[in-house]
């Protein structure tokens, strides 16, 4: 809502500096985004009277004008506008003036003719295209009244009027009119606004002899009123009215349309004007549209109506979308002689839906959606008629057609001083609070600290105690509120087990060298089925905005792969990321709400360690990320064994370099190399990923920590090097060692793996250090030898190992 | 030559040799030659047997003096040579201390998580429980329970991703408020919670809009919670996140689930206490929304609004991080350019 400072002063004296006023409004009521002064940065722009205009001899479109600008002699100004003519009062930027866009105007020569300045279009002095009257859109602006040549144009065009841009929240639609804004600002300044009672002379015919009106279902228009004005002269509005409109961001069109807009700005009550002569039947009926009905709206667009739309009809055919936009067929034009003004209350929801359906959000529809002052419907209608009498030479028909009407009463809300102070933490006195209600213009009775507040219909946002508390708080001033911390019983704050596990995982992976990523949870149709570890049905959103974000992720890896692709595209080749977040899994399509499962995933691509003065480049590999998984899992003291089982079931993963991770028999996640086809597509180097289900880890059995003393007796180590068929795995060897080495085996470390020329084809060499210890006694050589032999024999017989 | 003269000569000669020797092995040779079993001193002392009983103790005593003197001289010389040898060794071991250290990989926490951690830390210290809620919500909790009935104009303020007409991606973390209120047993004490998390809105991604962002919701409900408590709490928050010299101001606003509703500005680009306001934002930047919980929200959750009341607030970690670190494009948070992410490496 654009609030003109001058207009405001019609209702109450406002003398504050506009910037300070804006700040004050922001702090007590409505956020004021900016204060706008159109003349800012411009100077020496005056009224000029065109005395003569002749075609330029060396041009097919320029005119040489002699213009009286209040100086002793007329100025010669060359003008290119097609509409320039002698006799006009125009806007002249004198030599040395500044116009919009920091442009300085100088005396110049145009095709050999001296030009002492410039005759301006409104756009050239800072008016946005959207408010410039159509007649002057492609030429200079011409005043429709004479003015003194040389007089500054700024006051005449309202350019010296500061305009406050109020950002109005949906609950304060009462300030979407100047009256409401004046009440709000008046309460703040402790000034009561005064409004003139509208009055129409009504020297026309009886309206009932000219028009009938009906609202068969009162719900469609609970309050519906029509006035008719005759003998209308449709023309340009007087300057003052045009100024008020364009300073409010609305383009002047003609006096009748301008009246409807002006009254809307005044009362916040949208109006509509129909050309009476264009009504096929002299009748107005409000009803729902019928299937198959059509309407061409004022903007020239055709709409196929649906029964949810409320329409205004001429008794048969729709002529307007109620509260949204009028129809082209009954548009007020230059030839219009008789006008029907409509002022009504329409139900918010259908108006909003209709406006959305046809993409026709308008000043009117947005006001109906948020509510209007029901007490102002009739005054607004009468003021429109009065203005038509004043500026369109109209005669108002006698009477008003009101097929529906509402009884408009104040709302009574009770509240105690104690309640107010209890909620605000203040110690306000009864008098202070009474004064605030009085400033708001609310009638109030008080007894023993209990207020009975009568809230006028113009503040339909107020209906309960809390609403009144807000009024008191904001006018008392939030700056004046005391500032405490809650006095409350001590409460325990601690992380839940899953919150702890999530934080532990993050800390661990950060320490392991991965950077935390947060990717988009909405992924594309392709990604949603990629890198998933368990079967699930995707959860899709109903009406996606883009193809990139259509369904909720079922795996964190596609997000990390997107991040990788983004990095590669920006020349970051070595990437180490992890993400913790939810995936959304459903067992079947019938389920609507997915399970939200906490996952953890990591990705390392390219070089893990770049070449340095003492180190060679170390590309990422499978065992790096596997090590991270091990590092993460070990401190959790999981009771069940963690197993890595080679798998080729993931189509996006390298079939020979991927393992599913099991905890006992439960699938915990997977780890491996991304399929080269995937990485090639984004020009990434070899990429390794893992993903784990944290919820599963949370719920897994854990072995409680139980202290043991540091060992007192020495350990004995034995190395064993094995030549094995190359398909034998480390896990198989370890299983045999653990199975055969007896109770004193403390640890097994693989310290060498070799495959190559020095071994017979089809074989590999694995070498282990076995550590034995008896916690109760010093181990004897024979005990170790016996255990070691048992291990060796089993390896030879079960795995065809050759001990080297 | 008398034994004593011999001893004196040995002492003189040996001391000269000790002084002259330049390495530890040479010194050891001298020690063996003079003090060893077959050494010169031992050899001289063998002659003691030919001395008279009167002479023997004198010469013996003198011999001991010589031995002690030589031993001491050898030890001193040994210490000096050893020190010199160590010095020489260390000199050879000199390295270029300006060569770079070996890097230890450590990742950087996402800046949004850093901000959320800071907020969590503060509020946990004040006894607030951290509560998580579903990202796929029902209309019931996301809107209805928060005093936003169907067709409420406020629903226009937050265009929502729907899955079905009743199920949606939460457009705010406030539904966690409603869920927690509904479950809380007030006979066991007040409710103090925050709920950080991811939210979604139908916004086209650009520098200042993202279809995915984060919120932290806060809620305190008890019998005597006032708006002054809200103001004090948010002051603590603003100082904790943005610096101890910050001030806050409350401005009226509108949220369906609070009444009164306020927006909170933090002082920006001006020094504390100064009235010289120069920045384009008039020295204040909006950082969060808050208010006293609307009685309808309490009633919907089955809480007696005549007895209990309190405040709620909602802040945007994305906005906080953008303000705090001067980040100009919200998309940076979700594109995960590693160079962007790692610049936020800092002590936590």
mmCIF file of N, CA, C and O in Angstrom, chain A residues 56 62-65 76-80 109-110 113-119:
data_model
loop_
_atom_site.group_PDB
_atom_site.id
_atom_site.type_symbol
_atom_site.label_atom_id
_atom_site.label_comp_id
_atom_site.label_asym_id
_atom_site.label_seq_id
_atom_site.Cartn_x
_atom_site.Cartn_y
_atom_site.Cartn_z
ATOM 1 N N UNK A 56 10.151 20.828 -38.129
ATOM 2 C CA UNK A 56 11.573 21.088 -38.323
ATOM 3 C C UNK A 56 11.876 20.915 -39.809
ATOM 4 O O UNK A 56 11.513 19.890 -40.392
ATOM 5 N N UNK A 62 10.578 15.903 -36.125
ATOM 6 C CA UNK A 62 10.822 16.899 -35.079
ATOM 7 C C UNK A 62 9.987 18.156 -35.304
ATOM 8 O O UNK A 62 9.609 18.490 -36.435
ATOM 9 N N UNK A 63 9.678 18.793 -34.175
ATOM 10 C CA UNK A 63 8.989 20.073 -34.228
ATOM 11 C C UNK A 63 9.837 21.134 -33.555
ATOM 12 O O UNK A 63 10.528 20.840 -32.571
ATOM 13 N N UNK A 64 9.754 22.346 -34.087
ATOM 14 C CA UNK A 64 10.409 23.471 -33.427
ATOM 15 C C UNK A 64 9.320 24.248 -32.719
ATOM 16 O O UNK A 64 8.354 24.725 -33.337
ATOM 17 N N UNK A 65 9.481 24.330 -31.383
ATOM 18 C CA UNK A 65 8.427 24.955 -30.594
ATOM 19 C C UNK A 65 8.951 26.220 -29.945
ATOM 20 O O UNK A 65 10.119 26.303 -29.542
ATOM 21 N N UNK A 76 13.140 28.524 -27.536
ATOM 22 C CA UNK A 76 12.942 27.614 -28.672
ATOM 23 C C UNK A 76 13.370 26.221 -28.227
ATOM 24 O O UNK A 76 14.495 26.013 -27.773
ATOM 25 N N UNK A 77 12.463 25.283 -28.350
ATOM 26 C CA UNK A 77 12.772 23.896 -27.938
ATOM 27 C C UNK A 77 12.382 22.954 -29.075
ATOM 28 O O UNK A 77 11.270 23.038 -29.613
ATOM 29 N N UNK A 78 13.320 22.112 -29.468
ATOM 30 C CA UNK A 78 13.022 21.118 -30.498
ATOM 31 C C UNK A 78 12.443 19.885 -29.802
ATOM 32 O O UNK A 78 12.987 19.400 -28.811
ATOM 33 N N UNK A 79 11.322 19.427 -30.310
ATOM 34 C CA UNK A 79 10.617 18.323 -29.645
ATOM 35 C C UNK A 79 10.298 17.235 -30.655
ATOM 36 O O UNK A 79 9.820 17.511 -31.751
ATOM 37 N N UNK A 80 10.554 15.991 -30.271
ATOM 38 C CA UNK A 80 10.322 14.860 -31.178
ATOM 39 C C UNK A 80 9.010 14.147 -30.933
ATOM 40 O O UNK A 80 8.670 13.199 -31.625
ATOM 41 N N UNK A 109 21.966 21.941 -30.031
ATOM 42 C CA UNK A 109 21.468 22.172 -31.387
ATOM 43 C C UNK A 109 20.987 20.845 -31.941
ATOM 44 O O UNK A 109 21.661 19.826 -31.820
ATOM 45 N N UNK A 110 19.799 20.843 -32.506
ATOM 46 C CA UNK A 110 19.297 19.613 -33.103
ATOM 47 C C UNK A 110 19.041 19.851 -34.572
ATOM 48 O O UNK A 110 18.170 20.627 -34.941
ATOM 49 N N UNK A 113 19.074 23.466 -35.412
ATOM 50 C CA UNK A 113 18.208 24.400 -34.696
ATOM 51 C C UNK A 113 18.531 24.374 -33.204
ATOM 52 O O UNK A 113 18.674 23.306 -32.605
ATOM 53 N N UNK A 114 18.613 25.547 -32.593
ATOM 54 C CA UNK A 114 18.890 25.642 -31.166
ATOM 55 C C UNK A 114 17.715 25.050 -30.389
ATOM 56 O O UNK A 114 16.553 25.252 -30.743
ATOM 57 N N UNK A 115 18.043 24.282 -29.343
ATOM 58 C CA UNK A 115 16.993 23.762 -28.460
ATOM 59 C C UNK A 115 17.362 24.095 -27.023
ATOM 60 O O UNK A 115 18.384 23.657 -26.515
ATOM 61 N N UNK A 116 16.500 24.902 -26.392
ATOM 62 C CA UNK A 116 16.772 25.399 -25.042
ATOM 63 C C UNK A 116 16.076 24.497 -24.022
ATOM 64 O O UNK A 116 15.148 24.909 -23.328
ATOM 65 N N UNK A 117 16.517 23.237 -23.961
ATOM 66 C CA UNK A 117 15.898 22.330 -23.008
ATOM 67 C C UNK A 117 15.105 21.238 -23.695
ATOM 68 O O UNK A 117 15.322 20.954 -24.883
ATOM 69 N N UNK A 118 14.178 20.675 -22.965
ATOM 70 C CA UNK A 118 13.463 19.506 -23.489
ATOM 71 C C UNK A 118 12.037 19.493 -22.953
ATOM 72 O O UNK A 118 11.795 19.771 -21.775
ATOM 73 N N UNK A 119 11.094 19.187 -23.840
ATOM 74 C CA UNK A 119 9.717 18.961 -23.392
ATOM 75 C C UNK A 119 9.617 17.482 -23.036
ATOM 76 O O UNK A 119 10.027 16.618 -23.823
#
